[in-house]
mmCIF file of C-alpha atoms in Angstrom:
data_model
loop_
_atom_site.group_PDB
_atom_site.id
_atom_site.type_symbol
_atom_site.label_atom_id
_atom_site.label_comp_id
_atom_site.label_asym_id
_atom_site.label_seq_id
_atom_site.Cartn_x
_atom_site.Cartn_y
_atom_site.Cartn_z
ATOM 1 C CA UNK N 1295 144.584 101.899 42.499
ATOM 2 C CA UNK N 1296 146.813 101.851 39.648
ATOM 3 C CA UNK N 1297 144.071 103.864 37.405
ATOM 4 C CA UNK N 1298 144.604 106.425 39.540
ATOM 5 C CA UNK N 1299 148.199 106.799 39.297
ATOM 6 C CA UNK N 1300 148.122 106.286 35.607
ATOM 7 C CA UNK N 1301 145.645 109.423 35.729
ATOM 8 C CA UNK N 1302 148.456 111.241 37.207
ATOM 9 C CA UNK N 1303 151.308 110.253 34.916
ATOM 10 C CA UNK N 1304 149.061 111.056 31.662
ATOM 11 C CA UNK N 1305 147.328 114.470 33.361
ATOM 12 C CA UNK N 1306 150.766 115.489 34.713
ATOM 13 C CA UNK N 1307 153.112 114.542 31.884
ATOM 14 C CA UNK N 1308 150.476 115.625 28.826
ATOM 15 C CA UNK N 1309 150.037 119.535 30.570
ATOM 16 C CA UNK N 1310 154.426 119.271 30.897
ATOM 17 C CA UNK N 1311 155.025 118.558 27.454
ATOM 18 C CA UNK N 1312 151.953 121.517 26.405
ATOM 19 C CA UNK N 1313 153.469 123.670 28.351
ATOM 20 C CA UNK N 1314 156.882 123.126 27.474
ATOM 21 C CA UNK N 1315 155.634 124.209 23.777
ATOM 22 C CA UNK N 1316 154.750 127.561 25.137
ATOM 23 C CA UNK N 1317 158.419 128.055 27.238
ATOM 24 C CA UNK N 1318 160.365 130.582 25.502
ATOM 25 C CA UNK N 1319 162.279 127.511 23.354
ATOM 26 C CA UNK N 1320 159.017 126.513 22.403
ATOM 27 C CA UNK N 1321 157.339 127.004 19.148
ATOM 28 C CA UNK N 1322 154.252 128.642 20.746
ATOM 29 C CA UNK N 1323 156.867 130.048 23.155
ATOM 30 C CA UNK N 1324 158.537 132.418 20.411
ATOM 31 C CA UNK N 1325 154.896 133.356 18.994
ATOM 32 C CA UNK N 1326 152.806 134.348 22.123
ATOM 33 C CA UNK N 1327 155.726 135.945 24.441
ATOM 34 C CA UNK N 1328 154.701 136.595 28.049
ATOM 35 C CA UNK N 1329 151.713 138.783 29.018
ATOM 36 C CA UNK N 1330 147.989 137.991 29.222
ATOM 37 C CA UNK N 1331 147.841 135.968 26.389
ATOM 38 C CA UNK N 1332 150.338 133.583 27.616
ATOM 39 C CA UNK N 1333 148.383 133.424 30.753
ATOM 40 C CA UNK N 1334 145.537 132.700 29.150
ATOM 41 C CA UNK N 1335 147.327 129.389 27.529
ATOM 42 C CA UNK N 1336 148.312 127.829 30.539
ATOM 43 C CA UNK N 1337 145.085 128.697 31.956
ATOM 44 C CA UNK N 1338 143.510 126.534 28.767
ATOM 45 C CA UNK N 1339 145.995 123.439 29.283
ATOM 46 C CA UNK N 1340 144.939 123.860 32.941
ATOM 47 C CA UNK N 1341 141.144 123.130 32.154
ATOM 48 C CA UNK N 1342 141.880 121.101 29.552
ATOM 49 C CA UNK N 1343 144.089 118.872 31.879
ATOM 50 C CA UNK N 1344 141.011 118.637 34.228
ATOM 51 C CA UNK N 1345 138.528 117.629 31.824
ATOM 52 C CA UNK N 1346 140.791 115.341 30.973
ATOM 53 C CA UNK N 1347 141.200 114.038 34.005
ATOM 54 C CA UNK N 1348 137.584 113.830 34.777
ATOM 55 C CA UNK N 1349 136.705 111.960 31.627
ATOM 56 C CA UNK N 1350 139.307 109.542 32.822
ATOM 57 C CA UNK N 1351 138.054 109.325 36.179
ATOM 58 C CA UNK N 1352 134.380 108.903 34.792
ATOM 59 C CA UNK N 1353 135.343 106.305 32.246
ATOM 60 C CA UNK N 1354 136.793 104.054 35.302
ATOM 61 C CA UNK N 1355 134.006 104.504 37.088
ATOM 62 C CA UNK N 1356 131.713 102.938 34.981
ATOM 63 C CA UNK N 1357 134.517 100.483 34.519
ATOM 64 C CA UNK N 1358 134.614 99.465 38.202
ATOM 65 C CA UNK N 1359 130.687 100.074 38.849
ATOM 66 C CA UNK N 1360 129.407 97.366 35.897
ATOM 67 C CA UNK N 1361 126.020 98.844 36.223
ATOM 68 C CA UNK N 1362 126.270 101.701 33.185
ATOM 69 C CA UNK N 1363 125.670 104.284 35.164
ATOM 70 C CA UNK N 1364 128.136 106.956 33.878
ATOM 71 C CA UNK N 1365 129.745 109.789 36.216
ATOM 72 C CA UNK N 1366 129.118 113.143 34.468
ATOM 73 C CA UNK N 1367 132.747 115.125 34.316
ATOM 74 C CA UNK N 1368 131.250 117.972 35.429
ATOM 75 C CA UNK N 1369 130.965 116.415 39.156
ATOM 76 C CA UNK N 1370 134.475 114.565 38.726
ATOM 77 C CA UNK N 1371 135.664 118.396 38.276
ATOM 78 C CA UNK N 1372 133.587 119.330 41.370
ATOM 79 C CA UNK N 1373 135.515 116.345 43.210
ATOM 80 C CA UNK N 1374 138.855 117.912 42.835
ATOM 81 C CA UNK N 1375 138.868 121.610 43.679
ATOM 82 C CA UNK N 1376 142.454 121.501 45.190
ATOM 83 C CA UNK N 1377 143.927 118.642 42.503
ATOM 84 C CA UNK N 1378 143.227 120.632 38.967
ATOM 85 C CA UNK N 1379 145.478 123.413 40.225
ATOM 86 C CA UNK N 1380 148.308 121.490 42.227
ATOM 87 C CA UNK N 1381 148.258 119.621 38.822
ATOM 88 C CA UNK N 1382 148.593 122.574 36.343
ATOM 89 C CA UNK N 1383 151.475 124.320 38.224
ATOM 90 C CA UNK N 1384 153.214 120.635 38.743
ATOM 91 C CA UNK N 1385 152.922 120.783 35.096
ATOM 92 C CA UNK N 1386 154.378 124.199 34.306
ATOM 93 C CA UNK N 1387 157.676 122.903 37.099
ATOM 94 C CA UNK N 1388 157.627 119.878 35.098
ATOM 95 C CA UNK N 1389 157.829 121.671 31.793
ATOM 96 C CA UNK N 1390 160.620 124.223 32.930
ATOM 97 C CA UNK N 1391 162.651 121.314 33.909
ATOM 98 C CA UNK N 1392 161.911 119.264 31.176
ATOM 99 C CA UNK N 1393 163.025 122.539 29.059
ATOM 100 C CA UNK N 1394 166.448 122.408 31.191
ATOM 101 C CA UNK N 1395 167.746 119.449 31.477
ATOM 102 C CA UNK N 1396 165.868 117.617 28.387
ATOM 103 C CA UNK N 1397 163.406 114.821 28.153
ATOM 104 C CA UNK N 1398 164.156 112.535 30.629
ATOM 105 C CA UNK N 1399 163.703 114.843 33.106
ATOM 106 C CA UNK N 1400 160.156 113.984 33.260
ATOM 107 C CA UNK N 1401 160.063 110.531 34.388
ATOM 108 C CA UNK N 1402 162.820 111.698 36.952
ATOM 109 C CA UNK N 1403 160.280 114.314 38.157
ATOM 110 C CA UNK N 1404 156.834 112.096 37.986
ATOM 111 C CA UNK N 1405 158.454 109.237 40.753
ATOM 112 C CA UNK N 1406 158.594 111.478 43.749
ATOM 113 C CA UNK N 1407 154.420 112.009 43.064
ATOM 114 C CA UNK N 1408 153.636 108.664 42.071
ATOM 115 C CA UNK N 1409 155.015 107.650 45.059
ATOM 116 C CA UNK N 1410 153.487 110.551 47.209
ATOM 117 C CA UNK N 1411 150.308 109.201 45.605
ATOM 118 C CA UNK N 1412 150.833 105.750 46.682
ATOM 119 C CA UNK N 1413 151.212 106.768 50.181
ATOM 120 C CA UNK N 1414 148.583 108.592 50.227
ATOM 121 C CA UNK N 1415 146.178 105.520 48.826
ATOM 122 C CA UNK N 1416 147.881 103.471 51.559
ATOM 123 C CA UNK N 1417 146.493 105.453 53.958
ATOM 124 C CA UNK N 1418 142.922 105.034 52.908
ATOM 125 C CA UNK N 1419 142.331 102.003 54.496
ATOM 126 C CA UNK N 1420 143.565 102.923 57.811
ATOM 127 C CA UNK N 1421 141.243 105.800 57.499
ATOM 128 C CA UNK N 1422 138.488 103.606 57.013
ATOM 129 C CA UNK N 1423 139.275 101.558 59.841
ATOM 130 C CA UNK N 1424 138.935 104.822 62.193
ATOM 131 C CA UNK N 1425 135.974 105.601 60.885
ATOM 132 C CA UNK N 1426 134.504 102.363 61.175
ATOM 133 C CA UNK N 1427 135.853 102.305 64.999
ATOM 134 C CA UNK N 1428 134.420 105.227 66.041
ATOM 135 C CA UNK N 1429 130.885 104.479 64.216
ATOM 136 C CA UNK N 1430 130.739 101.448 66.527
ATOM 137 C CA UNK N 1431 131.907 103.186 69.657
ATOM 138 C CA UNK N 1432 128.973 105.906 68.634
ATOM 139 C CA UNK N 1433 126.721 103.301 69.157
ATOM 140 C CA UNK N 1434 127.721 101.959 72.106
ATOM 141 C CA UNK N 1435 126.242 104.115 74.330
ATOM 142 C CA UNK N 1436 122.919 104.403 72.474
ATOM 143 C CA UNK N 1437 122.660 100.902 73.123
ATOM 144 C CA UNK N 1438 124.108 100.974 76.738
ATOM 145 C CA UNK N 1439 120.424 103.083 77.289
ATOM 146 C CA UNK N 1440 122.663 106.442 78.303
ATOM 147 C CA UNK N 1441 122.071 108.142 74.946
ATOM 148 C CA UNK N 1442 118.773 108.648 72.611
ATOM 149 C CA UNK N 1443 118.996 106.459 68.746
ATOM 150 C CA UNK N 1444 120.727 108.202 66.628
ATOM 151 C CA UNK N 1445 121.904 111.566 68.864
ATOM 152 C CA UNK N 1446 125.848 110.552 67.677
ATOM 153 C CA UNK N 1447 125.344 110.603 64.309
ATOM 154 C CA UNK N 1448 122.763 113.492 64.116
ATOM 155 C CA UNK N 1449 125.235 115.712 66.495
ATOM 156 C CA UNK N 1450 127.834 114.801 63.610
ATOM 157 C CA UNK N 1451 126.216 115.125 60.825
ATOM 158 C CA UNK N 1452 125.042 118.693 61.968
ATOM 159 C CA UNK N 1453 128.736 119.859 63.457
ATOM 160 C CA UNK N 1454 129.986 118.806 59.949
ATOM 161 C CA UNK N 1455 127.419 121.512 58.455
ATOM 162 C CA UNK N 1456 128.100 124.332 61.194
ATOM 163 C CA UNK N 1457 131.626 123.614 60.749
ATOM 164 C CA UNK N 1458 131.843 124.295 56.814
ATOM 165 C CA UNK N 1459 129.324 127.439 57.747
ATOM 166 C CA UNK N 1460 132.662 128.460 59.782
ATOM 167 C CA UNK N 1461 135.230 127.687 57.589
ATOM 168 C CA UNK N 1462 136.728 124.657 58.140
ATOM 169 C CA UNK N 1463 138.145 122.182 55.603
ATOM 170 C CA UNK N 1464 139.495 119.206 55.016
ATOM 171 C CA UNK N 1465 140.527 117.190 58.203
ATOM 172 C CA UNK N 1466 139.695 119.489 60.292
ATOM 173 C CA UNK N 1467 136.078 118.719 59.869
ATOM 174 C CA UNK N 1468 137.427 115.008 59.862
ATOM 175 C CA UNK N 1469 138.131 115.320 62.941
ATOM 176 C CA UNK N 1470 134.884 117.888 64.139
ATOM 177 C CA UNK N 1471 133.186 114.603 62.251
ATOM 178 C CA UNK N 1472 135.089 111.883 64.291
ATOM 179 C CA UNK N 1473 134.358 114.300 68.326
ATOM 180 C CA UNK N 1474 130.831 114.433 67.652
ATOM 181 C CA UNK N 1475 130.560 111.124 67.458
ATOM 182 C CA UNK N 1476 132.392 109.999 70.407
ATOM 183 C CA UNK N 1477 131.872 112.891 72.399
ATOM 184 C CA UNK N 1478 129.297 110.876 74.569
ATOM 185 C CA UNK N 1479 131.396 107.745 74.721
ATOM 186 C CA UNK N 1480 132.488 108.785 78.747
ATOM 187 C CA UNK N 1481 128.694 108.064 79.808
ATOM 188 C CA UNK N 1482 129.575 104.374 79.644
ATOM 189 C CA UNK N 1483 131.714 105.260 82.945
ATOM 190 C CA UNK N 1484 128.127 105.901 84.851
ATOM 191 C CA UNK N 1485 126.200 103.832 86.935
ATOM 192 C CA UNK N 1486 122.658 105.164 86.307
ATOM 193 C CA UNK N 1487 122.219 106.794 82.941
ATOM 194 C CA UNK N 1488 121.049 110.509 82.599
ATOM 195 C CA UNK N 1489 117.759 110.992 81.795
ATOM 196 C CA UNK N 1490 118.216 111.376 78.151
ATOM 197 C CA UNK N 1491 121.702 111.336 77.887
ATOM 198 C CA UNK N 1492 122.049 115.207 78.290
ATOM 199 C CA UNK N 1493 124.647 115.787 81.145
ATOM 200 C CA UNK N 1494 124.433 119.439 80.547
ATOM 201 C CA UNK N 1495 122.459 119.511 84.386
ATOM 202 C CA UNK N 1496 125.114 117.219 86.092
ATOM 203 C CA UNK N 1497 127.800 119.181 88.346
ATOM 204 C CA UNK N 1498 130.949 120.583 86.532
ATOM 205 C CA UNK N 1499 133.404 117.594 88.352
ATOM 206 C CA UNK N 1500 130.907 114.596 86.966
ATOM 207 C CA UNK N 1501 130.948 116.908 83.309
ATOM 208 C CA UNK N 1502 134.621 116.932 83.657
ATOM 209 C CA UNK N 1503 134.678 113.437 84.285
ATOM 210 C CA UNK N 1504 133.228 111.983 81.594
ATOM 211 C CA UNK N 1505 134.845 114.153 79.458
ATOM 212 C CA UNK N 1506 137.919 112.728 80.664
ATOM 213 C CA UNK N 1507 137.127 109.022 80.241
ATOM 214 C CA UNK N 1508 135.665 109.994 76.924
ATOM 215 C CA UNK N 1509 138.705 111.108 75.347
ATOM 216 C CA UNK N 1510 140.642 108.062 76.871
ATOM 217 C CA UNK N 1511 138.957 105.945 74.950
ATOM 218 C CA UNK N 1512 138.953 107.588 72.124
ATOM 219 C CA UNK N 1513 142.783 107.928 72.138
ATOM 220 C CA UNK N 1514 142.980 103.947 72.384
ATOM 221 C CA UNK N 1515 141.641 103.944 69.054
ATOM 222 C CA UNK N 1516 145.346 105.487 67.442
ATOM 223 C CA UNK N 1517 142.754 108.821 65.639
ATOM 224 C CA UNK N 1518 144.391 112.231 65.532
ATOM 225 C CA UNK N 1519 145.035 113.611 69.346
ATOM 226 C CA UNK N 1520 143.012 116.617 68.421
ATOM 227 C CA UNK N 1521 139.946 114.752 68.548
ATOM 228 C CA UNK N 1522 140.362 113.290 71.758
ATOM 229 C CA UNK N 1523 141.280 116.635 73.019
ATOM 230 C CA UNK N 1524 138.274 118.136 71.569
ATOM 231 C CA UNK N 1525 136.101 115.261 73.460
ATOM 232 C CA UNK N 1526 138.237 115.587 76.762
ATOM 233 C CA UNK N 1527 137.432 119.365 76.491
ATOM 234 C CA UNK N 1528 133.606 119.300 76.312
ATOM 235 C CA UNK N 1529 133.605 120.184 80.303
ATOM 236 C CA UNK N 1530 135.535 123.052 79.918
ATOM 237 C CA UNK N 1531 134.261 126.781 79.364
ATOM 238 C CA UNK N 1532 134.196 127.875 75.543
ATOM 239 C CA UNK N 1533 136.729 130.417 75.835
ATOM 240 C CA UNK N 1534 139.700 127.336 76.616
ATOM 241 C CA UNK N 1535 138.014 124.975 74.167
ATOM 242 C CA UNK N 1536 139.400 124.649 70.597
ATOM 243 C CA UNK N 1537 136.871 125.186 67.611
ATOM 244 C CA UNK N 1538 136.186 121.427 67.283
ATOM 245 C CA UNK N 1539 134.877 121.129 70.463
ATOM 246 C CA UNK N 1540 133.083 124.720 70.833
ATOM 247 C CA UNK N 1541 131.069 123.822 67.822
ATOM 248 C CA UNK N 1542 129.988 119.355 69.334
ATOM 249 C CA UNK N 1543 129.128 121.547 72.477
ATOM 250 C CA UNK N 1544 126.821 123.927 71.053
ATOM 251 C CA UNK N 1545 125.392 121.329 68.592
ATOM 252 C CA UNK N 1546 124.962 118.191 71.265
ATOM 253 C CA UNK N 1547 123.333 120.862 73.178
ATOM 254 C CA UNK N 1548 120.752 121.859 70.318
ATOM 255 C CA UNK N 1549 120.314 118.099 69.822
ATOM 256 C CA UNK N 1550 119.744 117.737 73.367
ATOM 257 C CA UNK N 1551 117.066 120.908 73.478
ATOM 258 C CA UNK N 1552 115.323 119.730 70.884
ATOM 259 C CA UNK N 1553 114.828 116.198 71.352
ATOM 260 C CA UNK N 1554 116.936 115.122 68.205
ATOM 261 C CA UNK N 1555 113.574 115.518 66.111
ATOM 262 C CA UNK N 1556 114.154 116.886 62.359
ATOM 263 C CA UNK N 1557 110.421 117.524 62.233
ATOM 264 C CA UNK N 1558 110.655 120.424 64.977
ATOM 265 C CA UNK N 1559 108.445 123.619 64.188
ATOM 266 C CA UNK N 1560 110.170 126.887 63.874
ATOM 267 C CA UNK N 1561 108.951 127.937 67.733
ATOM 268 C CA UNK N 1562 111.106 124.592 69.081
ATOM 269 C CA UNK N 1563 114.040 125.723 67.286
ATOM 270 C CA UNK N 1564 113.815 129.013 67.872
ATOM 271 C CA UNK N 1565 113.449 128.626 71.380
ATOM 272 C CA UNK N 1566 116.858 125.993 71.424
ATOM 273 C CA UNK N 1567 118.808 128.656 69.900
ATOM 274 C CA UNK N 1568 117.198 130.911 72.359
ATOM 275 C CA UNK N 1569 118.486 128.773 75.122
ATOM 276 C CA UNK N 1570 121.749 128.788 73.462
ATOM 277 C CA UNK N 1571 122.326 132.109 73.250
ATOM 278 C CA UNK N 1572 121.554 132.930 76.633
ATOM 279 C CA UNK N 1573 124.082 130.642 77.477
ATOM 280 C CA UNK N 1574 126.985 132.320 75.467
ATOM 281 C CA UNK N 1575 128.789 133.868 78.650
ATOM 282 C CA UNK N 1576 130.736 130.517 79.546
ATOM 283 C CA UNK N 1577 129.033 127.530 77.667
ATOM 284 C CA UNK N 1578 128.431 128.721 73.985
ATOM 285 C CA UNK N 1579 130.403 130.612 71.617
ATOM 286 C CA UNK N 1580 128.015 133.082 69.912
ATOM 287 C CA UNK N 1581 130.160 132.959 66.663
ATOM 288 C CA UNK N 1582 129.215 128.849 66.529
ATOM 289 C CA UNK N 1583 125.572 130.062 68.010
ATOM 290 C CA UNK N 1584 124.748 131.868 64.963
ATOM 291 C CA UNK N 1585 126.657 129.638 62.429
ATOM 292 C CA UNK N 1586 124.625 126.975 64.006
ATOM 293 C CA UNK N 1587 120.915 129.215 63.387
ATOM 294 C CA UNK N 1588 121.956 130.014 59.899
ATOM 295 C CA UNK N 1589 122.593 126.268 59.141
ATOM 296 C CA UNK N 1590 119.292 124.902 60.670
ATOM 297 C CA UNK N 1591 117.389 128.006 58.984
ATOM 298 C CA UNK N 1592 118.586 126.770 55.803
ATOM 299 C CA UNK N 1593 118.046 123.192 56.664
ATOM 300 C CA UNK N 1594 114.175 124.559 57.192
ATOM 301 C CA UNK N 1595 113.518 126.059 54.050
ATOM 302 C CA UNK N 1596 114.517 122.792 52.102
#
């Protein structure tokens, strides 16, 4: 949206032209030298650029809600862990450059981003097209009979957790997100339906099978080969799996064990994670095991 971009020229360009004053040409420059305290100004024009930022972003919130409810700046801050710092040291570059080679450096400097940024937003939608893809294809076999209501999205849901217990950021748990939802997609491929969708007791070659559809499918829908491979891989022993699909194993399997109800008592899950971890030699990955106990333990004690 153009707000956003406009929140990127003013939060960008204002923290240059503060931090140009404290370059050694500057007028703060000459009076605070380097050391700590110079440190300690860029790392005000650094928060003050994110406030900023967030009051902006909270402002055109409202703007584009039209029901007066008002974004607090705190959780715009909490939005943008990664942005407040790639912005402050853009800003410093900016401000060396702009000490260099004069004003009009900045405009010169702020294209390149602005157009990164528009990129970026052009993306979005294509994004949301995947995700809207594979929500549907999560359904399909919940509706097909081969899968309980709602095991797709509970299996994702709860990867997403286990995933940030291990670690994982950003797309990659985009992409743990988008395998545990499809990951059951290959029991379309069977004639009669598993008794509660849990193929865990089939034979490894009808495992690997579906596996294999599965992640056909999934690669028709253009998402990030990774996630296929993750749902092509659920078959195989943990040891040759990558992370994404160690942790939809281990969590479909919980699922599975018990009964996709939230309202289990602490025997049922203790005795699913039992299960689990007896299973650790070739199906489970104790690592995920345990990420997967802390994360329902917590989940408990709500």
């Amino acid at each position: 949206p153009p707000h956003a971009a406009a929140r990127l020229a003013l939060g960008v360009g204002g923290a240059a032209l503060c931090c140009e004053a404290l370059c050694a040409s500057g007028v703060l420059g000459r009076l605070v030298g380097p050391g700590a305290l110079f440190a300690l100004c860029l790392l005000a024009v650094a928060l003050l650029t994110a406030g900023a930022d967030a009051c902006l972003a909270a402002v055109t919130a409202v703007a584009e809600a039209g029901d007066g409810h008002r974004p607090r700046p705190r959780g715009q801050l909490r939005a943008r862990p990664a942005t407040v710092p790639a912005v402050a040291a853009t800003a410093v570059l900016l401000a060396l450059a702009v000490g260099t080679a004069g004003s009009w450096a900045l405009p010169a400097c702020c294209a390149p981003l602005l157009l990164t940024q528009f990129v970026l937003r052009r993306r979005a939608p294509v994004r949301a097209t995947h995700r809207r893809t594979l929500a549907s294809l999560a359904r399909a076999p919940e509706v097909a009979g081969c899968t309980p209501c709602g095991h797709a999205r509970r299996v994702a849901d709860l990867s997403r957790a286990v995933g940030r217990e291990l670690g994982l950021t950003g797309g990659e748990l985009t992409a743990l997100e988008y395998a545990a939802l499809t990951h059951d997609i290959g029991q379309l491929s069977l004639t009669d339906p598993v008794p509660g969708g849990a193929t865990a007791a089939l034979e490894p070659g009808r495992q690997r099978r579906i596996a294999l559809l599965g992640g056909a499918v999934v690669r028709q829908t253009g998402v990030r080969w990774r996630v296929a491979s993750a749902v092509e891989a659920q078959a195989d022993p943990y040891r040759e799996q990558c992370v994404t699909a160690r942790v939809v194993r281990t969590v479909n399997a919980y699922d599975d064990l018990t009964a996709g109800s939230h309202t289990a008592g602490p025997s049922a899950r203790e005795r699913a994670l039992r299960t689990l971890r007896t299973a650790t030699g070739r199906d489970h990955e104790p690592r995920v095991v345990e990420a997967l106990s802390r994360v329902v333990s917590r989940a408990a004690d709500v």
